[in-house]
PDB file of C-alpha atoms in Angstrom:
ATOM      1  CA  ARG A 439     -12.716 -49.482 -12.417  1.00  0.00           C
ATOM      2  CA  ALA A 440     -11.889 -53.071 -11.472  1.00  0.00           C
ATOM      3  CA  ARG A 441      -8.266 -52.647 -12.607  1.00  0.00           C
ATOM      4  CA  VAL A 442      -7.395 -49.669 -10.399  1.00  0.00           C
ATOM      5  CA  GLY A 443      -4.748 -50.821  -7.926  1.00  0.00           C
ATOM      6  CA  ALA A 444      -4.415 -49.747  -4.302  1.00  0.00           C
ATOM      7  CA  ASN A 445      -1.726 -47.148  -5.077  1.00  0.00           C
ATOM      8  CA  ASP A 446      -3.118 -46.060  -8.452  1.00  0.00           C
ATOM      9  CA  ILE A 447      -4.990 -42.831  -9.064  1.00  0.00           C
ATOM     10  CA  GLY A 448      -8.046 -43.849 -11.056  1.00  0.00           C
ATOM     11  CA  ILE A 449      -9.734 -41.377 -13.384  1.00  0.00           C
ATOM     12  CA  LEU A 450     -13.264 -42.009 -14.614  1.00  0.00           C
ATOM     13  CA  ILE A 451     -13.646 -40.763 -18.202  1.00  0.00           C
ATOM     14  CA  GLU A 452     -16.744 -40.796 -20.328  1.00  0.00           C
ATOM     15  CA  ALA A 453     -15.181 -39.495 -23.540  1.00  0.00           C
ATOM     16  CA  GLY A 454     -18.474 -39.302 -25.427  1.00  0.00           C
ATOM     17  CA  GLN A 455     -17.936 -36.662 -28.092  1.00  0.00           C
ATOM     18  CA  ALA A 456     -14.531 -35.516 -26.797  1.00  0.00           C
ATOM     19  CA  PHE A 457     -11.032 -36.897 -27.412  1.00  0.00           C
ATOM     20  CA  GLY A 458      -9.064 -38.462 -24.599  1.00  0.00           C
ATOM     21  CA  THR A 459      -9.580 -41.636 -22.619  1.00  0.00           C
ATOM     22  CA  GLY A 460      -5.934 -42.098 -21.685  1.00  0.00           C
ATOM     23  CA  HIS A 461      -5.346 -45.077 -23.966  1.00  0.00           C
ATOM     24  CA  HIS A 462      -4.008 -43.335 -27.083  1.00  0.00           C
ATOM     25  CA  GLY A 463      -0.221 -42.981 -27.292  1.00  0.00           C
ATOM     26  CA  THR A 464      -0.408 -39.184 -27.127  1.00  0.00           C
ATOM     27  CA  THR A 465      -2.536 -39.140 -23.982  1.00  0.00           C
ATOM     28  CA  ALA A 466      -0.570 -41.941 -22.330  1.00  0.00           C
ATOM     29  CA  GLY A 467       2.667 -40.095 -23.116  1.00  0.00           C
ATOM     30  CA  CYS A 468       1.295 -36.901 -21.572  1.00  0.00           C
ATOM     31  CA  LEU A 469       0.155 -38.751 -18.446  1.00  0.00           C
ATOM     32  CA  THR A 470       3.605 -40.309 -18.060  1.00  0.00           C
ATOM     33  CA  MET A 471       5.382 -36.990 -18.593  1.00  0.00           C
ATOM     34  CA  ILE A 472       3.048 -35.136 -16.205  1.00  0.00           C
ATOM     35  CA  GLY A 473       3.656 -37.743 -13.514  1.00  0.00           C
ATOM     36  CA  ASP A 474       7.430 -37.467 -13.956  1.00  0.00           C
ATOM     37  CA  ILE A 475       7.376 -33.655 -13.782  1.00  0.00           C
ATOM     38  CA  LEU A 476       5.109 -33.583 -10.731  1.00  0.00           C
ATOM     39  CA  ARG A 477       7.400 -35.973  -8.859  1.00  0.00           C
ATOM     40  CA  ARG A 478      10.193 -33.382  -9.181  1.00  0.00           C
ATOM     41  CA  LYS A 479       8.369 -30.053  -9.118  1.00  0.00           C
ATOM     42  CA  ALA A 480       5.438 -28.394  -7.373  1.00  0.00           C
ATOM     43  CA  PRO A 481       3.703 -26.059  -9.837  1.00  0.00           C
ATOM     44  CA  ARG A 482       1.232 -23.521  -8.461  1.00  0.00           C
ATOM     45  CA  ASN A 483      -1.176 -23.691 -11.399  1.00  0.00           C
ATOM     46  CA  ALA A 484      -1.652 -25.402 -14.747  1.00  0.00           C
ATOM     47  CA  LEU A 485      -3.322 -25.073 -18.131  1.00  0.00           C
ATOM     48  CA  ASP A 486      -4.688 -27.939 -20.232  1.00  0.00           C
ATOM     49  CA  LEU A 487      -5.017 -26.356 -23.682  1.00  0.00           C
ATOM     50  CA  GLY A 488      -7.272 -28.415 -25.958  1.00  0.00           C
ATOM     51  CA  THR A 489      -8.608 -30.396 -23.022  1.00  0.00           C
ATOM     52  CA  GLY A 490     -11.006 -32.713 -24.873  1.00  0.00           C
ATOM     53  CA  SER A 491     -12.362 -35.055 -22.187  1.00  0.00           C
ATOM     54  CA  ALA A 492     -10.248 -33.281 -19.492  1.00  0.00           C
ATOM     55  CA  VAL A 493      -8.318 -36.451 -18.638  1.00  0.00           C
ATOM     56  CA  LEU A 494      -5.035 -34.501 -18.426  1.00  0.00           C
ATOM     57  CA  ALA A 495      -6.535 -31.652 -16.393  1.00  0.00           C
ATOM     58  CA  ILE A 496      -8.054 -34.166 -13.984  1.00  0.00           C
ATOM     59  CA  ALA A 497      -4.734 -36.003 -13.659  1.00  0.00           C
ATOM     60  CA  VAL A 498      -2.863 -32.771 -12.859  1.00  0.00           C
ATOM     61  CA  ALA A 499      -5.502 -31.707 -10.327  1.00  0.00           C
ATOM     62  CA  ARG A 500      -5.527 -35.099  -8.625  1.00  0.00           C
ATOM     63  CA  LEU A 501      -1.731 -35.420  -8.518  1.00  0.00           C
ATOM     64  CA  ALA A 502      -0.717 -31.849  -7.691  1.00  0.00           C
ATOM     65  CA  ARG A 503      -3.869 -30.490  -5.968  1.00  0.00           C
ATOM     66  CA  ILE A 504      -3.506 -27.181  -7.838  1.00  0.00           C
ATOM     67  CA  PRO A 505      -5.887 -25.023  -9.884  1.00  0.00           C
ATOM     68  CA  VAL A 506      -6.116 -26.093 -13.528  1.00  0.00           C
ATOM     69  CA  LEU A 507      -7.703 -24.180 -16.393  1.00  0.00           C
ATOM     70  CA  ALA A 508      -9.000 -26.628 -19.024  1.00  0.00           C
ATOM     71  CA  THR A 509      -9.926 -25.057 -22.371  1.00  0.00           C
ATOM     72  CA  ASP A 510     -11.041 -26.318 -25.751  1.00  0.00           C
ATOM     73  CA  ILE A 511     -12.253 -24.750 -28.999  1.00  0.00           C
ATOM     74  CA  ASP A 512     -15.229 -27.146 -29.061  1.00  0.00           C
ATOM     75  CA  PRO A 513     -18.155 -26.263 -26.743  1.00  0.00           C
ATOM     76  CA  VAL A 514     -19.331 -29.895 -26.814  1.00  0.00           C
ATOM     77  CA  ALA A 515     -15.899 -31.078 -25.599  1.00  0.00           C
ATOM     78  CA  VAL A 516     -16.018 -28.477 -22.821  1.00  0.00           C
ATOM     79  CA  ASP A 517     -19.415 -29.831 -21.697  1.00  0.00           C
ATOM     80  CA  VAL A 518     -18.006 -33.376 -21.689  1.00  0.00           C
ATOM     81  CA  ALA A 519     -14.932 -32.146 -19.808  1.00  0.00           C
ATOM     82  CA  ARG A 520     -17.091 -30.387 -17.207  1.00  0.00           C
ATOM     83  CA  GLY A 521     -19.013 -33.632 -16.582  1.00  0.00           C
ATOM     84  CA  ASN A 522     -15.781 -35.620 -16.208  1.00  0.00           C
ATOM     85  CA  VAL A 523     -14.366 -33.021 -13.823  1.00  0.00           C
ATOM     86  CA  ARG A 524     -17.491 -33.358 -11.653  1.00  0.00           C
ATOM     87  CA  ALA A 525     -17.446 -37.175 -11.835  1.00  0.00           C
ATOM     88  CA  ASN A 526     -13.838 -37.188 -10.584  1.00  0.00           C
ATOM     89  CA  GLY A 527     -14.464 -34.819  -7.687  1.00  0.00           C
ATOM     90  CA  VAL A 528     -12.107 -32.050  -8.832  1.00  0.00           C
ATOM     91  CA  SER A 529     -14.620 -29.282  -9.604  1.00  0.00           C
ATOM     92  CA  ALA A 530     -13.020 -27.096  -6.932  1.00  0.00           C
ATOM     93  CA  LEU A 531      -9.682 -27.295  -8.781  1.00  0.00           C
ATOM     94  CA  VAL A 532     -10.516 -27.520 -12.502  1.00  0.00           C
ATOM     95  CA  ARG A 533     -12.232 -24.694 -14.359  1.00  0.00           C
ATOM     96  CA  THR A 534     -13.412 -25.420 -17.914  1.00  0.00           C
ATOM     97  CA  ALA A 535     -13.898 -22.842 -20.656  1.00  0.00           C
ATOM     98  CA  VAL A 536     -14.282 -22.478 -24.398  1.00  0.00           C
ATOM     99  CA  ALA A 537     -11.282 -20.728 -25.966  1.00  0.00           C
ATOM    100  CA  ILE A 538      -9.516 -20.645 -29.296  1.00  0.00           C
ATOM    101  CA  GLY A 539      -5.865 -20.929 -28.403  1.00  0.00           C
ATOM    102  CA  PHE A 540      -5.217 -18.230 -25.812  1.00  0.00           C
ATOM    103  CA  ASN A 541      -8.140 -16.094 -26.982  1.00  0.00           C
ATOM    104  CA  GLY A 542     -11.207 -15.948 -24.790  1.00  0.00           C
ATOM    105  CA  PRO A 543     -12.491 -14.597 -21.498  1.00  0.00           C
ATOM    106  CA  ALA A 544     -10.681 -17.352 -19.555  1.00  0.00           C
ATOM    107  CA  PHE A 545      -7.364 -15.698 -20.492  1.00  0.00           C
ATOM    108  CA  ALA A 546      -8.396 -12.073 -20.000  1.00  0.00           C
ATOM    109  CA  ASP A 547      -6.618 -11.778 -16.641  1.00  0.00           C
ATOM    110  CA  GLY A 548      -3.188 -12.442 -18.203  1.00  0.00           C
ATOM    111  CA  THR A 549      -2.399 -15.383 -15.908  1.00  0.00           C
ATOM    112  CA  ARG A 550       0.891 -17.149 -16.528  1.00  0.00           C
ATOM    113  CA  PHE A 551       1.128 -20.878 -15.846  1.00  0.00           C
ATOM    114  CA  ASP A 552       3.766 -23.037 -14.173  1.00  0.00           C
ATOM    115  CA  LEU A 553       2.654 -26.039 -16.246  1.00  0.00           C
ATOM    116  CA  ILE A 554       1.052 -26.025 -19.691  1.00  0.00           C
ATOM    117  CA  VAL A 555      -0.147 -29.256 -21.271  1.00  0.00           C
ATOM    118  CA  ALA A 556      -1.359 -29.353 -24.879  1.00  0.00           C
ATOM    119  CA  ASN A 557      -2.250 -32.585 -26.641  1.00  0.00           C
ATOM    120  CA  ILE A 558      -3.528 -31.286 -29.955  1.00  0.00           C
ATOM    121  CA  LEU A 559      -1.761 -31.446 -33.354  1.00  0.00           C
ATOM    122  CA  ALA A 560       1.704 -30.428 -34.549  1.00  0.00           C
ATOM    123  CA  GLY A 561       0.542 -27.564 -36.791  1.00  0.00           C
ATOM    124  CA  PRO A 562      -1.466 -25.731 -34.120  1.00  0.00           C
ATOM    125  CA  LEU A 563       1.259 -26.443 -31.535  1.00  0.00           C
ATOM    126  CA  MET A 564       3.850 -24.744 -33.747  1.00  0.00           C
ATOM    127  CA  ARG A 565       1.585 -21.733 -34.389  1.00  0.00           C
ATOM    128  CA  LEU A 566       0.906 -21.435 -30.634  1.00  0.00           C
ATOM    129  CA  ALA A 567       4.605 -21.472 -29.623  1.00  0.00           C
ATOM    130  CA  PRO A 568       4.935 -17.674 -29.182  1.00  0.00           C
ATOM    131  CA  ALA A 569       1.718 -17.455 -27.138  1.00  0.00           C
ATOM    132  CA  MET A 570       2.748 -20.436 -25.011  1.00  0.00           C
ATOM    133  CA  GLU A 571       6.063 -18.778 -24.248  1.00  0.00           C
ATOM    134  CA  ARG A 572       4.280 -15.578 -23.196  1.00  0.00           C
ATOM    135  CA  ARG A 573       1.924 -17.518 -20.911  1.00  0.00           C
ATOM    136  CA  LEU A 574       4.597 -19.735 -19.327  1.00  0.00           C
ATOM    137  CA  GLU A 575       5.841 -18.641 -15.920  1.00  0.00           C
ATOM    138  CA  ARG A 576       9.605 -18.366 -15.375  1.00  0.00           C
ATOM    139  CA  GLY A 577      10.906 -21.864 -14.630  1.00  0.00           C
ATOM    140  CA  GLY A 578       7.708 -23.397 -16.015  1.00  0.00           C
ATOM    141  CA  ASP A 579       7.223 -26.598 -17.979  1.00  0.00           C
ATOM    142  CA  ILE A 580       5.349 -27.435 -21.166  1.00  0.00           C
ATOM    143  CA  VAL A 581       4.151 -30.909 -22.177  1.00  0.00           C
ATOM    144  CA  LEU A 582       3.198 -31.249 -25.849  1.00  0.00           C
ATOM    145  CA  SER A 583       1.734 -34.155 -27.765  1.00  0.00           C
ATOM    146  CA  GLY A 584      -0.423 -34.966 -30.750  1.00  0.00           C
ATOM    147  CA  ILE A 585       2.868 -35.028 -32.626  1.00  0.00           C
ATOM    148  CA  LEU A 586       3.929 -37.742 -35.046  1.00  0.00           C
ATOM    149  CA  ALA A 587       7.552 -38.832 -34.627  1.00  0.00           C
ATOM    150  CA  ARG A 588       8.372 -37.404 -38.079  1.00  0.00           C
ATOM    151  CA  GLN A 589       7.065 -33.966 -36.933  1.00  0.00           C
ATOM    152  CA  ARG A 590       9.182 -33.850 -33.773  1.00  0.00           C
ATOM    153  CA  GLN A 591      12.066 -31.739 -35.112  1.00  0.00           C
ATOM    154  CA  ALA A 592       9.754 -29.100 -36.633  1.00  0.00           C
ATOM    155  CA  VAL A 593       7.835 -28.718 -33.363  1.00  0.00           C
ATOM    156  CA  LEU A 594      11.050 -28.517 -31.352  1.00  0.00           C
ATOM    157  CA  ALA A 595      12.393 -25.835 -33.725  1.00  0.00           C
ATOM    158  CA  ALA A 596       9.273 -23.696 -33.208  1.00  0.00           C
ATOM    159  CA  TYR A 597       9.763 -23.791 -29.433  1.00  0.00           C
ATOM    160  CA  ARG A 598      13.543 -23.371 -29.602  1.00  0.00           C
ATOM    161  CA  ASP A 599      12.817 -20.107 -31.458  1.00  0.00           C
ATOM    162  CA  GLN A 600      10.959 -19.003 -28.306  1.00  0.00           C
ATOM    163  CA  ALA A 601      13.958 -19.791 -26.065  1.00  0.00           C
ATOM    164  CA  LEU A 602      12.252 -22.887 -24.685  1.00  0.00           C
ATOM    165  CA  TYR A 603      14.455 -25.901 -24.194  1.00  0.00           C
ATOM    166  CA  HIS A 604      13.814 -29.539 -24.946  1.00  0.00           C
ATOM    167  CA  ARG A 605      14.179 -31.691 -21.850  1.00  0.00           C
ATOM    168  CA  ARG A 606      12.824 -35.079 -22.865  1.00  0.00           C
ATOM    169  CA  THR A 607      10.908 -37.024 -25.511  1.00  0.00           C
ATOM    170  CA  ILE A 608       8.713 -40.057 -24.924  1.00  0.00           C
ATOM    171  CA  ARG A 609       7.829 -42.143 -27.967  1.00  0.00           C
ATOM    172  CA  MET A 610       4.747 -44.371 -28.041  1.00  0.00           C
ATOM    173  CA  GLY A 611       4.270 -46.033 -31.393  1.00  0.00           C
ATOM    174  CA  ASP A 612       4.242 -43.348 -34.102  1.00  0.00           C
ATOM    175  CA  TRP A 613       3.602 -40.559 -31.562  1.00  0.00           C
ATOM    176  CA  VAL A 614       5.890 -38.458 -29.372  1.00  0.00           C
ATOM    177  CA  THR A 615       5.362 -36.398 -26.251  1.00  0.00           C
ATOM    178  CA  LEU A 616       7.757 -33.531 -25.595  1.00  0.00           C
ATOM    179  CA  HIS A 617       8.805 -31.858 -22.359  1.00  0.00           C
ATOM    180  CA  LEU A 618      10.116 -28.312 -22.726  1.00  0.00           C
ATOM    181  CA  SER A 619      10.971 -25.680 -20.159  1.00  0.00           C
ATOM    182  CA  ARG A 620      12.078 -22.102 -19.816  1.00  0.00           C
TER     183      ARG A 620
END
């Protein structure tokens, strides 16, 4: 808290039993990429798939002031996320829910998203590529991380097969964050 500068957007995170404080290379890469995208575009809604502590969902809500759906397969992580959302004053914008991939009541309405962020692992990201494409709005953006640098080409190939295009890669240590779009 003491290190938040006058022009910074501080996010209070009690990670507890959920992943994501913003310090890991994958989370930091996502935060950087999200900030860059939101400086150029104004999405109408967003999805944080595999939200963990909800740090990315909170960042999107605070920066873009748009509705964000934050889901995770782990009910404990969703409880932690819900607490962090409240602590950061974005409960009106961020809805949390338990979901396995795109399966669950939170996705029953068929909503498509202008921005999808997923910081999970390369294997699940590759398996989710077709579903992500179906849920991405025309002109939308995807930010992916949880990917080791050596896995980058395989992940990109899975999304290229869905007619999604690589825009940028950020590397932090052994990890990469990818920006793709329709």
